[in-house]
Short mmCIF file of C-alpha atoms in Angstrom, two decimals:
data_model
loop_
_atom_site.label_atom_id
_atom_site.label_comp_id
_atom_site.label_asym_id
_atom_site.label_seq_id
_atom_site.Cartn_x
_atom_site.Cartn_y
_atom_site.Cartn_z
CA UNK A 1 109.72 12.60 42.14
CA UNK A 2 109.95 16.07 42.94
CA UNK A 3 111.43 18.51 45.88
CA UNK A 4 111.30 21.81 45.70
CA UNK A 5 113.11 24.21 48.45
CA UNK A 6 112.85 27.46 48.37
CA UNK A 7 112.30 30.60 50.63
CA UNK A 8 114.23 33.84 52.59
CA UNK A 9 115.45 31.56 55.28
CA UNK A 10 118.72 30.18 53.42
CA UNK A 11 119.79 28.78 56.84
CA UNK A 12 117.45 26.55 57.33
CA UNK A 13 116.85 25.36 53.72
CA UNK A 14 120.29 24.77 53.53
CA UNK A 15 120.17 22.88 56.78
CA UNK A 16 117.01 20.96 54.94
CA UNK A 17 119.03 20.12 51.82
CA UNK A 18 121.80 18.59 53.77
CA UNK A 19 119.35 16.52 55.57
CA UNK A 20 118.10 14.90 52.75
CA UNK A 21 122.01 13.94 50.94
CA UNK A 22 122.58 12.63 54.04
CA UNK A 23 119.68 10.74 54.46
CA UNK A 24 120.20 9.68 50.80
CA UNK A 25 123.71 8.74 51.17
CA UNK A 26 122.75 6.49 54.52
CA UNK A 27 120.90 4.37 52.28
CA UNK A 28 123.08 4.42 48.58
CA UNK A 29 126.11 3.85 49.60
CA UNK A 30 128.26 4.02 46.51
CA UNK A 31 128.08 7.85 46.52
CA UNK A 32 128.20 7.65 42.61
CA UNK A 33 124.12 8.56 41.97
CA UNK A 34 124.36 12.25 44.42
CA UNK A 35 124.86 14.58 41.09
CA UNK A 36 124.59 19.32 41.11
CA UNK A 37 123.62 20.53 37.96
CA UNK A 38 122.66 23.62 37.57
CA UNK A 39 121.41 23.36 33.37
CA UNK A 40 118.71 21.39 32.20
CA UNK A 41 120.80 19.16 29.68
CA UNK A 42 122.87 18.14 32.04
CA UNK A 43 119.85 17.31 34.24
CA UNK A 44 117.93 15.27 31.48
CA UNK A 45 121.50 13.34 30.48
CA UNK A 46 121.47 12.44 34.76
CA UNK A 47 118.07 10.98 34.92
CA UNK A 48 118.36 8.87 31.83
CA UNK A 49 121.76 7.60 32.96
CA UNK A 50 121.45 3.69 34.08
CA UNK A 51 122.39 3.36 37.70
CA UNK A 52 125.62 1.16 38.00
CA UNK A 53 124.68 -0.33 41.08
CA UNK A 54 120.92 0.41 40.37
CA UNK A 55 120.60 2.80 43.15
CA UNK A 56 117.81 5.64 43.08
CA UNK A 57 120.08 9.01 42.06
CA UNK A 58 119.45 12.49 43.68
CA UNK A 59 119.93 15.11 41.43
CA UNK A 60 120.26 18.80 43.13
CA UNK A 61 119.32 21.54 40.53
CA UNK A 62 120.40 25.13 42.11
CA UNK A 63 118.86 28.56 40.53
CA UNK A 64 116.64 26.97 38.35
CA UNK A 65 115.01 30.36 37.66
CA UNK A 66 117.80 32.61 36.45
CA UNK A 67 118.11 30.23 33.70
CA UNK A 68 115.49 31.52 31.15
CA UNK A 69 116.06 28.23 29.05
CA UNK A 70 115.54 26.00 32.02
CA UNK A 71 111.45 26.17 32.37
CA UNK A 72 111.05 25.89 28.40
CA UNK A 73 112.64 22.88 28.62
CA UNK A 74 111.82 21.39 31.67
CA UNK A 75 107.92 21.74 30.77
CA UNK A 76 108.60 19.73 27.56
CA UNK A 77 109.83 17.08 29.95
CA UNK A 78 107.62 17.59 32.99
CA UNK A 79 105.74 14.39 32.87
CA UNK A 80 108.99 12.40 32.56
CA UNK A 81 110.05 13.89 35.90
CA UNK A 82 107.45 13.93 37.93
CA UNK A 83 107.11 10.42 37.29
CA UNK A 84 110.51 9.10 37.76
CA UNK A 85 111.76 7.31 40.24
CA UNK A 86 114.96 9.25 41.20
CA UNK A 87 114.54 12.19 43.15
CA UNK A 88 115.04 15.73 41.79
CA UNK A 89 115.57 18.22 44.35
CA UNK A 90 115.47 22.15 42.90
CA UNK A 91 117.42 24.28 45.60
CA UNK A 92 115.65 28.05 45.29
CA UNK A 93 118.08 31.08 46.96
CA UNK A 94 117.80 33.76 44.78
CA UNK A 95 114.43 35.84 44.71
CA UNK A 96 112.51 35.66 42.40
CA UNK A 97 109.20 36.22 40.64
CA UNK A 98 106.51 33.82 42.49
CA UNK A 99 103.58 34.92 39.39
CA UNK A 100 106.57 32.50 37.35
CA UNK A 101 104.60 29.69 36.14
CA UNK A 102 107.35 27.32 36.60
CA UNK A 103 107.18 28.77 40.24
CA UNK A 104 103.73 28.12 40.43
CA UNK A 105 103.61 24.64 38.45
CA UNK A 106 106.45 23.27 41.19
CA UNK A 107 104.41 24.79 44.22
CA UNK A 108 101.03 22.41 43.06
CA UNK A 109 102.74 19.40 41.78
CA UNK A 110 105.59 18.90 43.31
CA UNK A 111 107.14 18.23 47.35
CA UNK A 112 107.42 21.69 48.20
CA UNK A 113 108.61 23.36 51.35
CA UNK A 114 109.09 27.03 51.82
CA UNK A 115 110.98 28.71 54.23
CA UNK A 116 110.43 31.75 55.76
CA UNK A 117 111.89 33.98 58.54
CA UNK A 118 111.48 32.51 61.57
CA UNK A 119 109.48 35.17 64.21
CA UNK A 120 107.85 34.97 67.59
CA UNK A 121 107.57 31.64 69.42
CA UNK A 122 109.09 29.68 66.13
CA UNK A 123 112.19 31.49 66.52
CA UNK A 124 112.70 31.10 70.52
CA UNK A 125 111.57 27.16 69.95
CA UNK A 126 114.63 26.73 67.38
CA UNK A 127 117.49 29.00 69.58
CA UNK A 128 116.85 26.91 72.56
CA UNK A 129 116.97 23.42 70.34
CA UNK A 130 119.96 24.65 69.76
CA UNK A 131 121.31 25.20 72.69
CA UNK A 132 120.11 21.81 73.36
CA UNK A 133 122.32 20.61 71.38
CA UNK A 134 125.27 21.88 73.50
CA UNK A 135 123.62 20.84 76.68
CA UNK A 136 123.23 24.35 77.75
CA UNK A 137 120.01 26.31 78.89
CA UNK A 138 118.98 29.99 78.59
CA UNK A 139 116.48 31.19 80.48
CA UNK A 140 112.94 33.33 78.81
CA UNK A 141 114.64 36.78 79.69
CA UNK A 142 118.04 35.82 79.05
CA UNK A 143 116.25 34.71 75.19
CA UNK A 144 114.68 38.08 74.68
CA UNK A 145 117.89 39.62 75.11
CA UNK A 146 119.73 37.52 72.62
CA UNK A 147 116.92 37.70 69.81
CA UNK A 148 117.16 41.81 70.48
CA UNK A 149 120.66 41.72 69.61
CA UNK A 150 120.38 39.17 66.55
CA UNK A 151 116.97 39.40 65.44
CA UNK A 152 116.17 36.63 63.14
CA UNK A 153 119.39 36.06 60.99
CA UNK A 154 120.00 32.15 61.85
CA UNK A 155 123.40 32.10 60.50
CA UNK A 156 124.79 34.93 62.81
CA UNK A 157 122.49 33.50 65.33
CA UNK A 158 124.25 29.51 64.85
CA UNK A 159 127.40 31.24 65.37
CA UNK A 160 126.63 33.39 68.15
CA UNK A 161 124.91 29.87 69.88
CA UNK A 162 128.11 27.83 69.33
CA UNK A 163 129.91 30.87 70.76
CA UNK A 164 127.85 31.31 74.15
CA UNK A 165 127.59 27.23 74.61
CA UNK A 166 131.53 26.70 74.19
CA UNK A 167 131.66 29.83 76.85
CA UNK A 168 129.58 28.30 79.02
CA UNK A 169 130.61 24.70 79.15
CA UNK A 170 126.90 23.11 79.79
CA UNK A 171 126.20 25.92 82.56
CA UNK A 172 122.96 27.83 81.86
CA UNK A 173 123.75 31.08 80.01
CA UNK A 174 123.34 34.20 81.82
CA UNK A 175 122.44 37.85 80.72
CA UNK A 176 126.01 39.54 81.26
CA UNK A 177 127.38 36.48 78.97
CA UNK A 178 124.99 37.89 76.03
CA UNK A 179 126.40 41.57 76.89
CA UNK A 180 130.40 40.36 77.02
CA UNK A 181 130.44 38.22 74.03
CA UNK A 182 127.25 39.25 71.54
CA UNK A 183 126.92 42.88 72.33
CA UNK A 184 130.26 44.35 73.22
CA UNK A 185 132.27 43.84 69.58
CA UNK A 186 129.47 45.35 67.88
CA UNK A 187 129.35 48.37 70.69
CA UNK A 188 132.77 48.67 69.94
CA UNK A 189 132.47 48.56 66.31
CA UNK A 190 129.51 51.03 66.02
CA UNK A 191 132.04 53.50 67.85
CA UNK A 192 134.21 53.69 64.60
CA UNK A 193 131.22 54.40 62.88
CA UNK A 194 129.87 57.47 65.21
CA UNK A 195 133.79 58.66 64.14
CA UNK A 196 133.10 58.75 61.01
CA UNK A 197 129.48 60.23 61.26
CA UNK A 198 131.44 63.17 63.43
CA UNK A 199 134.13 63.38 61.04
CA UNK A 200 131.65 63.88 58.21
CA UNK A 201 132.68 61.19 56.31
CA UNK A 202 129.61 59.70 55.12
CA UNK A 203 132.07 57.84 52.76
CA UNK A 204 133.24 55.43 55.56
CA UNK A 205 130.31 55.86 57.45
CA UNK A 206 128.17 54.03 55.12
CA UNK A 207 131.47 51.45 54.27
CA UNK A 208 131.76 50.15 57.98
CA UNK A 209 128.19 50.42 58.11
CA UNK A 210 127.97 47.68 55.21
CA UNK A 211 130.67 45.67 56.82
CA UNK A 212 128.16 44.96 59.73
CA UNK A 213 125.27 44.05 57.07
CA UNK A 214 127.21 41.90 54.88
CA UNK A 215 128.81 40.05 59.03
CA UNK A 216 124.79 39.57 58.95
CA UNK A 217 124.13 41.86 61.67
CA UNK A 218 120.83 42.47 62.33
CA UNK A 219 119.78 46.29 61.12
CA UNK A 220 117.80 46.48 63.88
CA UNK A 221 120.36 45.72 66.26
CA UNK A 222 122.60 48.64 64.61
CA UNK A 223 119.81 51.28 64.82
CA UNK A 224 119.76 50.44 68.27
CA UNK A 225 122.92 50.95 69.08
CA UNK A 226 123.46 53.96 66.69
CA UNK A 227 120.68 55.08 68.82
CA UNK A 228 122.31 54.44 72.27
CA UNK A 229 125.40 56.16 71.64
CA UNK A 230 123.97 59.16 70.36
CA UNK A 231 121.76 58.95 73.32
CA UNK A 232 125.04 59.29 75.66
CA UNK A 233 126.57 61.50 73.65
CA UNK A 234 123.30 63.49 74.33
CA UNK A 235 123.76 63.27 78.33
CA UNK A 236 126.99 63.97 77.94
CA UNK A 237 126.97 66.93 75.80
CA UNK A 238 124.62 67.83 78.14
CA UNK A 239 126.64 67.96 81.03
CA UNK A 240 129.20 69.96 79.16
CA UNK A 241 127.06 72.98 78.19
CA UNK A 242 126.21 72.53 82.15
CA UNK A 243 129.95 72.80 82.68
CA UNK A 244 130.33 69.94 84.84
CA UNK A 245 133.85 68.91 85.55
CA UNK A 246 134.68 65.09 84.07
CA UNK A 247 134.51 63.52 87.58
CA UNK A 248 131.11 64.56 87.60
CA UNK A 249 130.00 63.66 84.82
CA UNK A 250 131.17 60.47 85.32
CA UNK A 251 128.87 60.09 88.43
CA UNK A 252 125.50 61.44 87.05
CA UNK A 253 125.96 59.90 83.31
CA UNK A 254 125.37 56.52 84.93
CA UNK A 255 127.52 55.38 81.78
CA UNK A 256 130.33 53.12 81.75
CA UNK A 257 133.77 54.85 82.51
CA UNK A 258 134.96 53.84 78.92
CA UNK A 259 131.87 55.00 77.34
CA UNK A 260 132.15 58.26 79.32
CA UNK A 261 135.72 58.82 77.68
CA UNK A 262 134.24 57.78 73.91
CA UNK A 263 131.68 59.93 74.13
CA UNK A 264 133.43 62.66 75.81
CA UNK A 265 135.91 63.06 72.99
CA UNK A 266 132.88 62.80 70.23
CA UNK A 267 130.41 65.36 71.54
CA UNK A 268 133.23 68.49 70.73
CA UNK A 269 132.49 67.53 67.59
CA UNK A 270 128.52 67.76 67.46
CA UNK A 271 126.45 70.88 68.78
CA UNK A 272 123.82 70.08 71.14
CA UNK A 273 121.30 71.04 68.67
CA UNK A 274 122.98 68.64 66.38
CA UNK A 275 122.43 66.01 68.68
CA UNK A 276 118.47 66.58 69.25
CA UNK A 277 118.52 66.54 65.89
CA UNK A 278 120.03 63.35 65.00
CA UNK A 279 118.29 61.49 67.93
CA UNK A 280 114.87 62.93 66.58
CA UNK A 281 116.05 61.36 62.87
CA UNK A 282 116.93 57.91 64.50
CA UNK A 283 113.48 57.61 66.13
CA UNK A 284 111.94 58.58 63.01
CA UNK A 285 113.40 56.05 60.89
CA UNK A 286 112.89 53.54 63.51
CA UNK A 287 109.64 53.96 63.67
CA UNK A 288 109.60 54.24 59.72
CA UNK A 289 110.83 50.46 60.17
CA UNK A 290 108.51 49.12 62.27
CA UNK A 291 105.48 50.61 60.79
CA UNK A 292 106.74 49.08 57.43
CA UNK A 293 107.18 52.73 55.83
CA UNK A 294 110.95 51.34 54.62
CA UNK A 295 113.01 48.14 54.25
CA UNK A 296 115.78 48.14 57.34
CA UNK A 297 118.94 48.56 55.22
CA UNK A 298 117.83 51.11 52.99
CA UNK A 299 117.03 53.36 56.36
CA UNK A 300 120.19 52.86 57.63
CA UNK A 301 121.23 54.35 54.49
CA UNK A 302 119.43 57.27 54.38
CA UNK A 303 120.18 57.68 57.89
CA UNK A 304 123.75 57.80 57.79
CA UNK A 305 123.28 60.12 54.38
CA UNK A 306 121.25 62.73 56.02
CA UNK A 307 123.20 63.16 59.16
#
């Protein structure tokens, strides 16, 4: 027998794949027949081995198709397999080509389960499972707000969950929790960045930029806020060429005191035509994104290189 996981959503595959050891370790208890291999002789050796205590094995095969030897082989022996009465689970995370016919052969004949990116009504369903999990409720609104600032990346999104429910303590989450605790680091983060944009140093720019991607950070979420504070740097700048006095500007920025002072200091370094400028760039590219002109991360590039 057969499984085959593969898909964009490592997360939950990986979530998937410890389901099954478990479930296979519940019921062969010796541990001895759970085997990783990640070559095909190795694999073949691991079926044909006898079972000491005549237990069914599970053999996990990982990144089956960077191995250009593996489907060669493995279609020599493909009856043997499929018939067998061990399991053989092949764990897919890298991309690759799906017109592969050892792709294609695995798809048809064997237990297969893709997973994708969860979106929409999938998405809310799993974050408030898990919140379930923690006893702890979030509201529909409360749920937007959270999946704005994530998006759909369920590892930052597990983390973020065990976060807010440990903050909480079984209490139903509110909106200013998502702002404190979810929002605010990365507000404060994206400031370091604008620095570095105003400093001209696309060099670090683009560095702390990465940091955020490779965190898992939604791209999204950072155009959005790249947006915002170049949106109050606007209204302040603003006020400036106005010559408004700071404890005015205070009053009709409707900003945050401590944003106020951030963006004070980083509008003498920008024009006001500067700004308008780099505003009108951010909504292009966001609307680039949405529209499906350009993959997220590569506009955030660009971005960041053409300011």
């Amino acid at each position: 027998m057969i499984i085959f996981l593969y898909g964009e959503d490592t997360y939950r595959m990986k979530e998937k794949l410890k389901e099954i050891i478990e479930r296979h370790k519940k019921i062969h208890k010796s541990g001895l027949n759970l085997k990783y291999f990640d070559d095909f002789t190795n694999l073949k050796d691991g079926i044909r081995q006898t079972s000491m205590f005549k237990e069914k094995k599970l053999a996990v095969v990982t990144n089956v198709f960077a191995n250009p030897d593996f489907k060669e082989e493995f279609f020599q022996n493909k009856k043997e397999f499929l018939d067998s009465e061990d399991i053989i689970l092949i764990y897919e995370e890298k991309d690759f080509n799906k017109n592969n016919s050892l792709f294609k052969f695995l798809k048809k004949n064997t237990k297969s389960q893709e997973f994708k990116f969860l979106t929409g009504q999938g998405l809310k369903a799993w974050i408030k499972k898990e919140f379930d999990k923690y006893e702890t409720k979030i509201d529909s609104l409360v749920l937007e707000r959270l999946i704005k600032y994530i998006g759909n990346d369920l590892w930052q999104m597990s983390n973020e969950i065990k976060k807010l429910a440990s903050f909480r303590n079984k209490e139903t989450l509110k909106a200013e929790d998502i702002e404190l605790l979810v929002k605010s680091k990365i507000e404060t983060d994206i400031f370091k960045t604008i620095d570095a944009i105003a400093d001209k140093n696309k060099k670090q720019a683009l560095n702390l930029l990465h940091k955020h991607l490779e965190k898992g950070d939604s791209p999204l979420y950072l155009l959005s806020m790249i947006n915002y504070q170049f949106r109050n740097l606007l209204i302040v700048k603003d006020l400036i060429e106005k010559h408004k006095p700071y404890n005015i500007i205070l009053k009709r920025s409707g900003l945050h005191p401590f944003v106020v002072k951030k963006s004070y200091y980083q509008s003498q370094k920008f024009t006001f035509q500067e700004l308008k400028k780099i505003f009108q760039k951010i909504f292009k590219v966001d609307l680039d994104i949405k529209t499906g002109r350009i993959q997220p991360e590569i506009a955030l590039d660009l971005l960041i290189a053409e300011i």
